[in-house]
XYZ file of C-alpha atoms in Angstrom:
699
model
C 99.041 -52.663 -57.450
C 96.967 -50.623 -54.958
C 94.834 -49.215 -57.725
C 94.090 -52.707 -58.959
C 93.053 -53.870 -55.510
C 90.661 -50.963 -55.078
C 89.026 -51.771 -58.397
C 88.858 -55.483 -57.699
C 85.421 -56.853 -56.681
C 87.025 -58.959 -53.944
C 88.152 -58.696 -50.351
C 91.919 -59.282 -50.411
C 93.071 -61.431 -47.483
C 96.391 -62.822 -46.366
C 97.280 -66.469 -46.716
C 96.754 -67.181 -43.019
C 93.401 -65.372 -42.974
C 92.308 -67.431 -45.932
C 93.292 -70.663 -44.177
C 91.230 -69.667 -41.134
C 88.191 -68.792 -43.268
C 88.547 -72.021 -45.263
C 88.661 -74.066 -42.052
C 85.670 -72.243 -40.555
C 83.540 -72.701 -43.682
C 84.438 -76.397 -43.939
C 83.722 -76.946 -40.241
C 80.341 -75.233 -40.500
C 79.373 -77.324 -43.526
C 80.361 -80.500 -41.653
C 78.468 -79.590 -38.488
C 75.348 -78.335 -40.257
C 75.216 -81.335 -42.606
C 75.561 -83.715 -39.662
C 72.958 -81.836 -37.619
C 70.372 -81.627 -40.396
C 70.949 -85.275 -41.296
C 70.524 -86.362 -37.673
C 67.281 -84.391 -37.321
C 65.962 -85.908 -40.557
C 66.761 -89.393 -39.273
C 65.131 -88.566 -35.937
C 61.834 -87.623 -37.582
C 61.893 -90.964 -39.432
C 62.915 -92.960 -36.355
C 60.516 -91.575 -33.757
C 57.101 -92.672 -35.137
C 58.355 -96.244 -35.556
C 60.450 -96.752 -32.434
C 59.285 -94.182 -29.858
C 55.496 -94.131 -30.292
C 54.822 -92.979 -26.732
C 56.958 -89.862 -27.096
C 55.261 -88.966 -30.370
C 51.820 -89.659 -28.888
C 52.492 -87.356 -25.924
C 53.893 -84.656 -28.209
C 50.701 -84.848 -30.270
C 48.548 -84.992 -27.127
C 50.012 -81.710 -25.876
C 50.001 -80.122 -29.365
C 53.784 -79.788 -29.300
C 54.148 -80.896 -32.904
C 52.251 -81.249 -36.129
C 50.593 -84.576 -36.820
C 52.981 -87.486 -37.385
C 51.693 -87.755 -40.953
C 53.855 -84.737 -41.777
C 57.014 -86.183 -40.229
C 58.248 -87.649 -43.560
C 57.862 -84.219 -45.180
C 59.805 -82.571 -42.346
C 62.476 -85.263 -42.587
C 62.742 -84.664 -46.330
C 63.215 -80.936 -45.734
C 66.046 -81.510 -43.282
C 67.555 -84.089 -45.642
C 67.624 -81.471 -48.408
C 69.385 -79.044 -46.064
C 71.914 -81.753 -45.168
C 72.518 -82.605 -48.830
C 73.117 -78.941 -49.716
C 75.814 -78.629 -47.058
C 77.264 -82.033 -47.948
C 77.411 -81.040 -51.623
C 79.164 -77.774 -50.820
C 81.619 -79.617 -48.589
C 82.347 -82.192 -51.300
C 82.923 -79.453 -53.864
C 85.426 -77.707 -51.571
C 87.316 -80.901 -50.727
C 87.503 -82.111 -54.342
C 88.749 -78.711 -55.532
C 91.386 -78.617 -52.804
C 92.591 -82.157 -53.532
C 92.826 -81.566 -57.271
C 94.757 -78.333 -56.941
C 96.785 -79.610 -53.959
C 96.000 -76.392 -52.147
C 93.133 -75.003 -50.155
C 90.400 -73.857 -52.520
C 86.661 -73.355 -52.481
C 86.010 -74.366 -56.082
C 87.696 -76.204 -58.901
C 86.999 -73.566 -61.536
C 90.054 -71.693 -62.636
C 90.385 -67.966 -62.842
C 93.132 -65.639 -63.727
C 95.266 -63.843 -61.248
C 93.787 -60.553 -62.203
C 90.104 -60.009 -61.843
C 87.867 -59.183 -64.717
C 87.170 -55.845 -63.149
C 90.702 -54.690 -63.901
C 90.023 -54.925 -67.605
C 88.276 -52.041 -69.335
C 84.652 -52.666 -70.114
C 83.806 -53.710 -73.625
C 81.721 -51.604 -75.912
C 78.093 -51.709 -75.079
C 76.023 -53.991 -77.264
C 72.306 -53.514 -77.915
C 71.555 -56.280 -75.442
C 73.676 -54.718 -72.758
C 72.132 -51.323 -73.480
C 68.686 -52.831 -72.965
C 69.855 -54.383 -69.726
C 71.315 -51.017 -68.624
C 68.054 -49.271 -69.385
C 66.234 -51.927 -67.415
C 67.990 -50.646 -64.318
C 65.279 -48.025 -63.973
C 63.060 -50.720 -62.459
C 65.295 -50.939 -59.387
C 65.459 -48.361 -56.581
C 68.088 -45.698 -57.145
C 68.440 -46.444 -60.856
C 65.882 -44.030 -62.207
C 68.671 -41.813 -63.570
C 69.384 -44.446 -66.209
C 66.054 -43.837 -67.898
C 66.961 -40.248 -68.748
C 70.015 -41.094 -70.863
C 69.832 -40.684 -74.651
C 70.391 -44.396 -75.135
C 67.364 -45.231 -73.023
C 65.196 -42.639 -74.735
C 66.174 -44.144 -78.032
C 65.508 -47.593 -76.729
C 62.023 -46.630 -75.569
C 61.044 -45.760 -79.119
C 62.378 -48.992 -80.608
C 60.383 -51.968 -81.706
C 58.120 -54.043 -79.466
C 60.744 -56.775 -79.535
C 63.218 -54.429 -77.901
C 60.685 -53.529 -75.214
C 60.055 -57.203 -74.453
C 63.791 -57.715 -74.321
C 64.064 -54.763 -71.955
C 61.461 -56.238 -69.618
C 63.254 -59.583 -69.705
C 66.478 -57.834 -68.866
C 64.716 -56.139 -65.958
C 63.888 -59.509 -64.483
C 67.483 -60.641 -64.935
C 68.733 -57.500 -63.241
C 66.371 -58.010 -60.322
C 67.653 -61.552 -59.912
C 71.284 -60.516 -60.231
C 70.797 -57.893 -57.510
C 70.667 -60.754 -55.001
C 74.133 -61.869 -56.077
C 76.805 -60.902 -53.568
C 79.051 -59.369 -56.260
C 76.331 -57.266 -57.866
C 76.830 -53.482 -57.535
C 73.376 -53.070 -56.031
C 73.517 -56.108 -53.781
C 73.493 -53.871 -50.695
C 69.889 -52.812 -51.252
C 68.753 -56.393 -51.770
C 70.772 -57.420 -48.708
C 69.025 -54.852 -46.515
C 65.631 -56.110 -47.673
C 66.688 -59.657 -46.844
C 68.051 -58.517 -43.464
C 64.702 -56.949 -42.597
C 62.858 -60.176 -43.460
C 65.378 -62.269 -41.501
C 65.099 -59.917 -38.539
C 61.330 -60.355 -38.475
C 61.677 -64.161 -38.457
C 64.448 -64.166 -35.866
C 62.599 -61.665 -33.679
C 59.623 -64.014 -33.575
C 61.953 -66.863 -32.571
C 63.672 -64.766 -29.881
C 60.364 -63.546 -28.438
C 59.044 -67.104 -28.429
C 62.139 -68.259 -26.560
C 61.788 -65.456 -23.993
C 58.605 -66.977 -22.544
C 59.220 -70.646 -23.380
C 62.881 -71.171 -22.464
C 63.863 -70.722 -18.814
C 67.615 -70.887 -19.488
C 68.964 -67.316 -19.145
C 72.089 -67.726 -21.279
C 70.040 -68.911 -24.260
C 67.792 -65.868 -24.116
C 70.775 -63.551 -23.661
C 72.540 -65.165 -26.622
C 69.520 -64.899 -28.916
C 68.877 -61.279 -27.941
C 72.553 -60.332 -28.348
C 72.812 -61.963 -31.769
C 69.544 -60.388 -32.878
C 70.797 -56.933 -31.873
C 74.127 -57.633 -33.573
C 72.254 -58.620 -36.725
C 70.269 -55.366 -36.609
C 73.232 -53.103 -35.944
C 76.012 -54.882 -37.812
C 74.932 -53.792 -41.287
C 74.651 -50.048 -40.468
C 77.819 -50.103 -38.334
C 79.855 -51.983 -40.918
C 78.695 -49.632 -43.669
C 79.603 -46.616 -41.563
C 82.972 -48.089 -40.564
C 84.096 -49.036 -44.062
C 82.153 -46.490 -46.038
C 82.343 -46.761 -49.809
C 86.040 -47.617 -49.896
C 85.709 -51.288 -48.890
C 82.309 -52.367 -50.142
C 83.185 -56.035 -50.416
C 84.810 -56.205 -46.992
C 81.601 -54.783 -45.542
C 79.561 -57.367 -47.425
C 81.800 -60.170 -46.203
C 81.449 -59.097 -42.572
C 77.666 -58.739 -42.921
C 77.456 -62.262 -44.295
C 79.615 -63.561 -41.433
C 77.300 -62.011 -38.834
C 74.281 -63.512 -40.593
C 75.935 -66.936 -40.643
C 76.657 -66.754 -36.909
C 73.093 -65.776 -36.045
C 71.577 -68.369 -38.375
C 73.790 -71.141 -36.999
C 72.843 -70.328 -33.406
C 69.127 -70.122 -34.168
C 69.021 -73.148 -36.478
C 71.383 -75.497 -34.652
C 72.988 -74.383 -31.395
C 69.836 -73.558 -29.418
C 67.917 -76.735 -30.451
C 70.924 -78.940 -29.630
C 71.398 -77.263 -26.240
C 67.714 -77.862 -25.459
C 67.791 -81.454 -26.718
C 70.840 -82.786 -24.857
C 69.371 -82.814 -21.300
C 66.383 -84.831 -22.522
C 68.585 -87.220 -24.499
C 70.524 -87.999 -21.315
C 67.315 -89.208 -19.604
C 66.094 -91.313 -22.541
C 65.769 -95.028 -21.716
C 66.447 -97.194 -24.817
C 64.934 -100.259 -23.129
C 61.597 -98.449 -22.784
C 61.953 -96.588 -26.085
C 60.806 -93.629 -24.022
C 61.487 -91.859 -20.759
C 60.841 -93.404 -17.360
C 57.327 -92.792 -16.087
C 58.550 -90.452 -13.331
C 59.969 -88.179 -16.026
C 56.498 -87.246 -17.272
C 55.336 -86.440 -13.732
C 58.258 -84.346 -12.517
C 56.831 -80.844 -12.575
C 59.941 -79.037 -13.760
C 60.515 -81.549 -16.557
C 56.866 -81.413 -17.566
C 56.973 -77.634 -17.893
C 60.126 -78.009 -19.951
C 58.333 -80.486 -22.205
C 55.331 -78.212 -22.657
C 57.496 -75.203 -23.480
C 60.917 -76.212 -24.745
C 59.732 -79.013 -27.004
C 57.984 -76.364 -29.066
C 61.468 -75.167 -29.978
C 62.467 -78.715 -30.991
C 59.445 -79.965 -32.928
C 57.751 -78.224 -35.844
C 54.503 -76.877 -34.416
C 52.833 -75.402 -37.507
C 53.236 -74.701 -41.206
C 54.511 -71.200 -40.476
C 57.002 -72.554 -37.949
C 58.344 -75.012 -40.511
C 58.578 -72.390 -43.262
C 60.446 -69.945 -41.016
C 62.946 -72.630 -39.942
C 63.719 -73.691 -43.488
C 64.000 -70.067 -44.648
C 66.653 -69.531 -41.970
C 68.392 -72.750 -43.070
C 68.287 -71.720 -46.744
C 69.697 -68.272 -45.964
C 72.454 -69.844 -43.886
C 73.452 -72.231 -46.685
C 73.369 -69.460 -49.290
C 75.522 -67.142 -47.182
C 78.128 -69.864 -46.655
C 78.337 -70.416 -50.408
C 78.462 -66.689 -51.168
C 81.264 -65.751 -48.767
C 84.143 -67.369 -50.762
C 83.170 -65.475 -53.926
C 84.139 -62.224 -52.175
C 87.645 -63.380 -51.215
C 90.904 -62.823 -53.071
C 93.953 -64.597 -51.700
C 97.261 -62.734 -51.553
C 99.970 -65.369 -51.881
C 103.341 -64.749 -50.180
C 106.120 -63.602 -52.526
C 109.136 -65.968 -52.787
C 112.177 -64.237 -51.313
C 114.698 -65.549 -53.851
C 112.725 -64.296 -56.815
C 112.126 -60.988 -55.150
C 115.886 -60.438 -54.956
C 116.539 -61.409 -58.572
C 113.520 -59.647 -60.034
C 112.501 -56.768 -57.830
C 110.099 -55.553 -60.468
C 107.998 -58.735 -60.166
C 104.880 -58.278 -58.059
C 102.689 -60.970 -56.570
C 99.206 -61.051 -57.976
C 96.293 -61.926 -55.694
C 94.602 -65.206 -56.546
C 90.822 -65.495 -56.472
C 89.713 -68.107 -53.949
C 86.772 -69.414 -55.862
C 85.557 -69.625 -59.431
C 85.373 -66.594 -61.617
C 82.173 -64.594 -61.302
C 81.051 -65.724 -64.747
C 81.312 -69.361 -63.692
C 79.306 -68.732 -60.522
C 76.681 -66.807 -62.432
C 77.627 -63.702 -60.462
C 77.975 -60.241 -61.888
C 81.328 -58.595 -61.131
C 81.427 -54.889 -60.510
C 82.989 -53.067 -63.474
C 85.875 -50.847 -62.560
C 84.288 -47.991 -64.487
C 81.330 -47.916 -62.091
C 81.933 -46.247 -58.727
C 80.758 -47.917 -55.512
C 76.953 -47.543 -55.414
C 75.373 -44.797 -53.395
C 72.803 -45.726 -50.782
C 69.277 -45.776 -52.198
C 66.218 -44.531 -50.378
C 65.148 -48.119 -49.726
C 68.636 -48.903 -48.437
C 68.589 -45.976 -46.008
C 65.075 -46.815 -44.837
C 66.008 -50.452 -44.206
C 69.128 -49.553 -42.262
C 67.179 -47.052 -40.192
C 64.533 -49.641 -39.350
C 67.184 -52.188 -38.374
C 68.946 -49.684 -36.123
C 65.687 -48.680 -34.455
C 64.540 -52.280 -33.966
C 67.889 -53.223 -32.441
C 67.405 -50.472 -29.852
C 63.882 -51.730 -29.146
C 65.157 -55.291 -28.595
C 67.830 -54.023 -26.190
C 65.234 -52.045 -24.238
C 62.669 -54.827 -23.900
C 65.287 -57.469 -23.083
C 66.843 -55.334 -20.348
C 63.374 -54.576 -19.006
C 62.524 -58.288 -18.880
C 65.821 -59.132 -17.176
C 65.263 -56.451 -14.529
C 62.468 -58.368 -12.780
C 63.718 -60.034 -9.628
C 62.977 -63.533 -8.378
C 59.594 -64.439 -6.904
C 59.084 -66.988 -4.113
C 56.188 -68.605 -5.955
C 58.108 -69.100 -9.196
C 59.593 -72.585 -9.373
C 60.591 -71.887 -12.968
C 60.906 -68.255 -13.989
C 60.929 -66.919 -17.526
C 61.537 -63.394 -18.765
C 59.101 -62.419 -21.531
C 59.946 -59.175 -23.267
C 56.806 -57.313 -22.202
C 56.261 -58.778 -18.728
C 55.130 -56.262 -16.105
C 56.228 -58.273 -13.071
C 58.019 -61.529 -12.345
C 56.773 -64.151 -14.811
C 56.347 -67.764 -13.708
C 56.362 -70.569 -16.188
C 55.847 -72.915 -13.211
C 54.022 -71.329 -10.250
C 53.493 -73.244 -7.007
C 51.239 -72.237 -4.112
C 52.478 -74.457 -1.286
C 50.584 -73.950 1.963
C 53.054 -76.125 3.893
C 56.081 -74.038 2.955
C 56.767 -70.753 4.721
C 58.553 -68.949 1.923
C 57.383 -65.443 2.686
C 54.565 -65.549 0.160
C 51.850 -65.759 2.882
C 49.594 -68.120 0.942
C 47.617 -69.192 4.038
C 45.512 -72.291 3.473
C 44.455 -71.498 -0.091
C 41.304 -69.477 0.525
C 40.014 -66.913 -1.974
C 41.947 -63.980 -0.488
C 45.125 -66.059 -0.327
C 44.731 -67.136 -3.938
C 44.146 -63.580 -5.202
C 47.114 -62.261 -3.228
C 49.375 -64.916 -4.733
C 48.143 -64.138 -8.240
C 48.759 -60.411 -7.736
C 52.459 -60.999 -7.039
C 53.217 -62.323 -10.540
C 52.444 -61.406 -14.117
C 49.396 -63.627 -14.541
C 49.543 -63.543 -18.319
C 52.635 -65.767 -18.423
C 51.740 -68.473 -15.878
C 51.950 -71.757 -17.792
C 51.580 -74.369 -15.045
C 49.816 -73.686 -11.716
C 50.304 -76.079 -8.784
C 48.495 -75.926 -5.429
C 49.962 -78.194 -2.715
C 49.114 -79.088 0.872
C 46.268 -76.586 1.156
C 43.299 -77.364 3.396
C 40.726 -75.055 1.792
C 41.393 -74.320 -1.882
C 39.189 -71.706 -3.522
C 39.815 -70.775 -7.142
C 38.439 -67.283 -7.784
C 37.528 -65.466 -11.031
C 41.141 -64.253 -11.119
C 41.855 -67.723 -12.483
C 40.370 -66.571 -15.802
C 43.199 -64.077 -16.256
C 45.743 -66.874 -16.778
C 45.618 -66.519 -20.549
C 48.653 -68.704 -21.266
C 47.784 -71.416 -18.758
C 48.734 -74.883 -19.972
C 48.147 -77.010 -16.893
C 46.653 -77.106 -13.376
C 47.663 -79.492 -10.608
C 46.210 -79.949 -7.121
C 48.070 -82.244 -4.743
C 47.171 -83.195 -1.168
C 44.492 -80.536 -1.028
C 40.826 -80.082 -0.235
C 38.988 -78.427 -3.094
C 36.359 -76.209 -1.474
C 35.329 -74.085 -4.468
C 35.941 -74.140 -8.186
C 32.780 -72.687 -9.654
C 31.695 -71.702 -13.132
C 32.994 -68.128 -12.682
C 36.525 -69.575 -12.596
C 35.964 -72.391 -15.086
C 38.451 -73.619 -17.626
C 37.150 -72.303 -20.960
C 38.370 -71.974 -24.511
C 37.796 -68.221 -24.340
C 40.003 -67.635 -21.299
C 42.415 -70.598 -21.464
C 42.936 -71.475 -25.138
C 46.307 -73.126 -24.423
C 45.187 -75.344 -21.516
C 46.272 -78.961 -22.045
C 46.182 -80.866 -18.744
C 44.504 -81.117 -15.335
C 45.921 -83.217 -12.476
C 43.827 -83.760 -9.315
C 46.015 -85.935 -7.085
C 45.205 -86.934 -3.502
C 42.469 -84.325 -3.647
C 39.445 -84.302 -1.386
C 36.281 -83.447 -3.348
C 32.812 -84.893 -3.061
C 31.875 -84.066 -6.651
C 33.590 -83.048 -9.841
C 33.915 -79.229 -9.698
C 31.811 -77.092 -12.021
C 35.003 -75.443 -13.177
C 35.673 -78.603 -15.204
C 32.235 -78.815 -16.794
C 32.032 -75.697 -18.961
C 30.407 -76.137 -22.348
C 33.193 -73.952 -23.748
C 35.819 -76.415 -22.541
C 39.375 -75.810 -23.898
C 39.720 -77.756 -27.128
C 43.389 -78.582 -26.548
C 42.878 -79.916 -23.016
C 43.397 -83.605 -23.751
C 44.925 -84.872 -20.486
C 42.717 -85.243 -17.385
C 44.122 -87.281 -14.504
C 42.366 -87.906 -11.182
C 44.291 -90.105 -8.778
C 43.253 -91.067 -5.222
C 40.158 -89.110 -4.403
C 36.833 -89.600 -2.666
C 35.104 -88.796 -5.949
C 32.575 -91.603 -6.402
C 30.559 -90.435 -9.413
C 31.587 -89.173 -12.827
C 28.650 -87.051 -14.053
C 27.158 -87.510 -17.508
C 27.837 -83.821 -18.194
C 31.476 -84.615 -18.926
C 30.422 -86.288 -22.194
C 29.134 -82.915 -23.416
C 32.040 -80.859 -22.046
C 35.208 -82.908 -22.451
C 36.708 -83.578 -25.893
C 37.097 -86.995 -27.494
C 40.431 -88.860 -27.718
C 41.396 -87.914 -24.170
C 44.226 -89.245 -22.088
C 41.953 -90.056 -19.139
C 43.214 -91.363 -15.822
C 40.759 -92.395 -13.063
C 42.932 -94.196 -10.525
C 42.180 -95.241 -6.947
C 38.661 -93.798 -6.885
C 37.188 -97.068 -5.578
C 34.803 -97.313 -8.533
C 32.680 -100.448 -8.145
C 31.766 -100.275 -11.829
C 33.158 -98.483 -14.843
C 30.950 -95.407 -15.468
C 29.047 -95.631 -18.762
C 30.118 -92.092 -19.629
C 33.727 -93.268 -19.983
C 32.839 -95.271 -23.106
C 30.962 -92.261 -24.494
C 34.076 -90.127 -24.098
C 35.981 -92.476 -26.458
C 39.402 -91.864 -24.881
C 42.564 -92.732 -26.766
C 44.413 -93.623 -23.548
C 42.706 -94.777 -20.354
C 43.860 -95.874 -16.919
C 41.341 -97.332 -14.465
C 43.968 -98.770 -12.139
C 43.376 -99.475 -8.448
C 39.579 -99.412 -8.473
C 37.112 -102.118 -7.394
C 35.310 -103.305 -10.551
C 35.328 -106.959 -11.598
C 33.855 -106.596 -15.091
C 34.593 -104.384 -18.042
C 31.916 -103.189 -20.517
C 32.475 -104.304 -24.107
C 31.481 -100.837 -25.373
C 34.617 -99.417 -23.802
C 36.860 -101.716 -25.857
C 34.940 -100.930 -29.038
C 36.084 -97.318 -28.937
C 37.551 -96.244 -32.289
C 40.686 -94.669 -30.806
C 41.497 -96.602 -27.621
C 45.134 -97.636 -28.105
C 46.424 -97.627 -24.483
C 44.537 -99.269 -21.587
C 45.673 -99.827 -18.010
C 43.563 -101.987 -15.671
C 46.134 -102.747 -12.964
C 45.079 -103.704 -9.467
C 41.402 -104.426 -10.156
C 39.659 -107.715 -9.227
C 39.088 -108.325 -12.928
C 38.820 -112.021 -13.854
C 38.518 -111.736 -17.628
C 38.263 -109.305 -20.498
C 34.856 -109.219 -22.242
C 34.467 -111.865 -24.923
C 31.666 -110.217 -26.926
C 33.573 -107.310 -28.474
C 32.100 -106.930 -31.955
C 34.384 -104.222 -33.355
C 38.103 -104.816 -33.777
C 39.923 -102.927 -31.076
C 42.896 -100.686 -32.001
C 44.645 -101.574 -28.728
C 48.441 -101.421 -28.849
C 49.282 -101.266 -25.128
C 47.439 -103.300 -22.470
C 48.406 -103.454 -18.786
C 46.829 -106.122 -16.568
C 49.302 -106.234 -13.658
C 47.808 -107.448 -10.407
C 44.495 -108.605 -11.907
C 42.963 -112.109 -12.064
C 43.045 -112.422 -15.850
C 44.035 -115.955 -16.931
C 43.577 -115.742 -20.710
C 43.255 -113.264 -23.546
C 40.085 -113.144 -25.678
C 40.229 -114.222 -29.348
C 39.196 -110.787 -30.663
C 42.524 -109.298 -29.510
C 44.807 -109.174 -32.561
C 48.232 -109.963 -31.141
C 49.954 -109.028 -34.410
C 48.923 -105.392 -33.876
C 49.658 -105.226 -30.165
C 52.914 -103.521 -29.255
C 52.991 -104.564 -25.597
C 50.919 -106.507 -23.059
C 52.060 -106.542 -19.438
C 50.450 -108.921 -16.941
C 52.777 -109.314 -13.961
C 51.262 -111.119 -10.994
C 48.382 -112.648 -12.966
C 47.294 -116.256 -13.664
C 48.147 -115.539 -17.303
C 51.837 -115.053 -16.483
C 51.766 -118.089 -14.198
C 50.508 -120.199 -17.119
C 53.190 -118.852 -19.439
C 55.917 -119.738 -16.959
C 54.623 -123.309 -16.598
C 54.170 -124.024 -20.317
C 56.041 -121.535 -22.445
C 56.248 -123.695 -25.595
C 52.519 -124.077 -26.141
C 52.082 -120.312 -25.823
C 54.878 -119.217 -28.134
C 52.866 -116.376 -29.707
C 51.729 -115.075 -26.334
C 55.234 -115.282 -24.944
C 56.460 -112.941 -27.662
C 53.919 -110.275 -26.711
C 53.084 -110.697 -23.028
C 55.646 -109.455 -20.519
C 55.821 -110.499 -16.890
C 58.466 -108.285 -15.253
C 59.429 -108.994 -11.679
C 58.141 -106.469 -9.169
C 55.656 -104.849 -11.540
C 52.773 -106.184 -9.438
C 53.924 -104.290 -6.333
C 51.268 -101.850 -5.218
C 53.359 -98.742 -5.826
C 53.942 -99.800 -9.447
C 50.286 -100.455 -10.232
C 49.533 -96.756 -10.636
C 50.326 -94.932 -13.826
C 50.593 -91.721 -11.825
C 53.680 -92.225 -9.595
C 51.821 -91.339 -6.420
C 54.322 -92.988 -4.075
C 57.172 -90.950 -5.567
C 55.415 -87.580 -5.749
C 57.233 -86.048 -2.789
C 60.592 -87.263 -4.091
C 59.994 -86.204 -7.685
C 58.662 -82.796 -6.682
C 60.173 -81.797 -3.321
């Protein structure tokens, strides 16, 4: 019996161990199928029902264009169908056999490896000679059979090459004798992909346990294969393979599903179904905004490479789950009564899945000894061991940095030299030991010197009476956003300008309750960041928007110019061709038609202006989908506005809403589009930027 088990290409497990493995595999298939199916449905649902969320994700370059969402959904649907198919196969096989099984194919109680190998045929000899194409199989070429084969006809040589390809493919099968070498190669590739994901999470995700979990699993993935091989040696090859697959499944499941779900759930809790979005304050709460800019990159697909790496991890996970049962052999308990009557009867282990021939797998012949490690195998294991040590070192180094008073949200990048702030706040009204003064040049440089400037993603300056941004500002290579609140901007010159060269990831600028007599030169560089698509200026004494912004700022902006007391809409605004525009709480009474003829203007907010009517001479069909007229004097909508394309019009506190309330029947079409919510015309609600709630949202 023991000799048979040693020769068997299976890992023999007890009945209870098998039940546990069966339950774990079934549970993983259920969870992964449900997760992939839900993500696929989400990518179909969002463009249709949550357009604002998708628009903001595109605005901040957090995802690929929505045109690719159906392709992404199809990819996740394929992943879900693979797991669902595997689950169905397991359940059908178990129901038919009335016992727990992984497949319905039958196999004998003794494995094929226990039978002596048949005589070698010419085809098998050609396949054996083809082994010389794989690492560690060069010795096969020196046999007399191979030398004879090399002098055979051209047909035999073609057949030999074909057999080489088949051998290369079979080496990836978990029951192949030389699977270990192929597995190490795959482990190296997986480690590269997972290392990129773990490093990305180290500077994007500010949740310590997630980074610790990813680093620990990555190290386990690197060290598990060498440790398992050393622990089991050549005596339990298939047990070692089974454990290696289990470690890979755990790491793949965490990377593919657990981390994204853990990041998604807090945002799902704040989602407002009535708005088909999040409340407006959500987008302007600094900590949430930093989370959006960083963590949503782990949720959405940001590039072709990102998508390929995710689906490679998913494919490897699905393949490993299907391969694990083919290594198992179930030892059934021996009936006691029969054991007493027939002591010579011995219980034969039962294979858990189909026979290797049915699966297309190549069982290990008993005549062949367990394979020796090839040079490629040893090199791969050495690289994995070394890289695991490197990951441990850099992760411990990153975790060793203490807290910093200026870090509102701290991350721990692997190669950070000092404390790294994802969200850094210089608050001149808060005595937190940082000694930021009133924001002058020396104060600014001293604050920047206390952190690792390379990793600052969002810089906020609050309650400072004399803000001076120095050339040190150019060293913020990963800067995504800048916000000034309740401050006087004394200097932001060209030597500290936002540029594509120094700030390639910059995406937003907020100047809120900021005293400045002119737009700073730091926002007028010709080399303006190409991804900076969100510029918001709210409550300022800025009275002129210079024409230079048309040459510096990109098109399709989200542009907010609120409470600037503009007596007229600057002509340069129409030249900018923004996609979203808020001119709320200004003083203009007319709107230029050229502004509404913009090719991409889909969201327009005009709240709180003494505007009596929208222009009637718009010659180009407007792509407007959202229009906000709360607190204006608008009494009617112009005929050029296509109500069938408009998603929402809001006009609380206007003559238009008064007319709809008096005679709702004669304005049935308008009533289905125009909304007149109570309280929306209150002054605090007329701003898009929640100025009245700033102190509460960001204490």
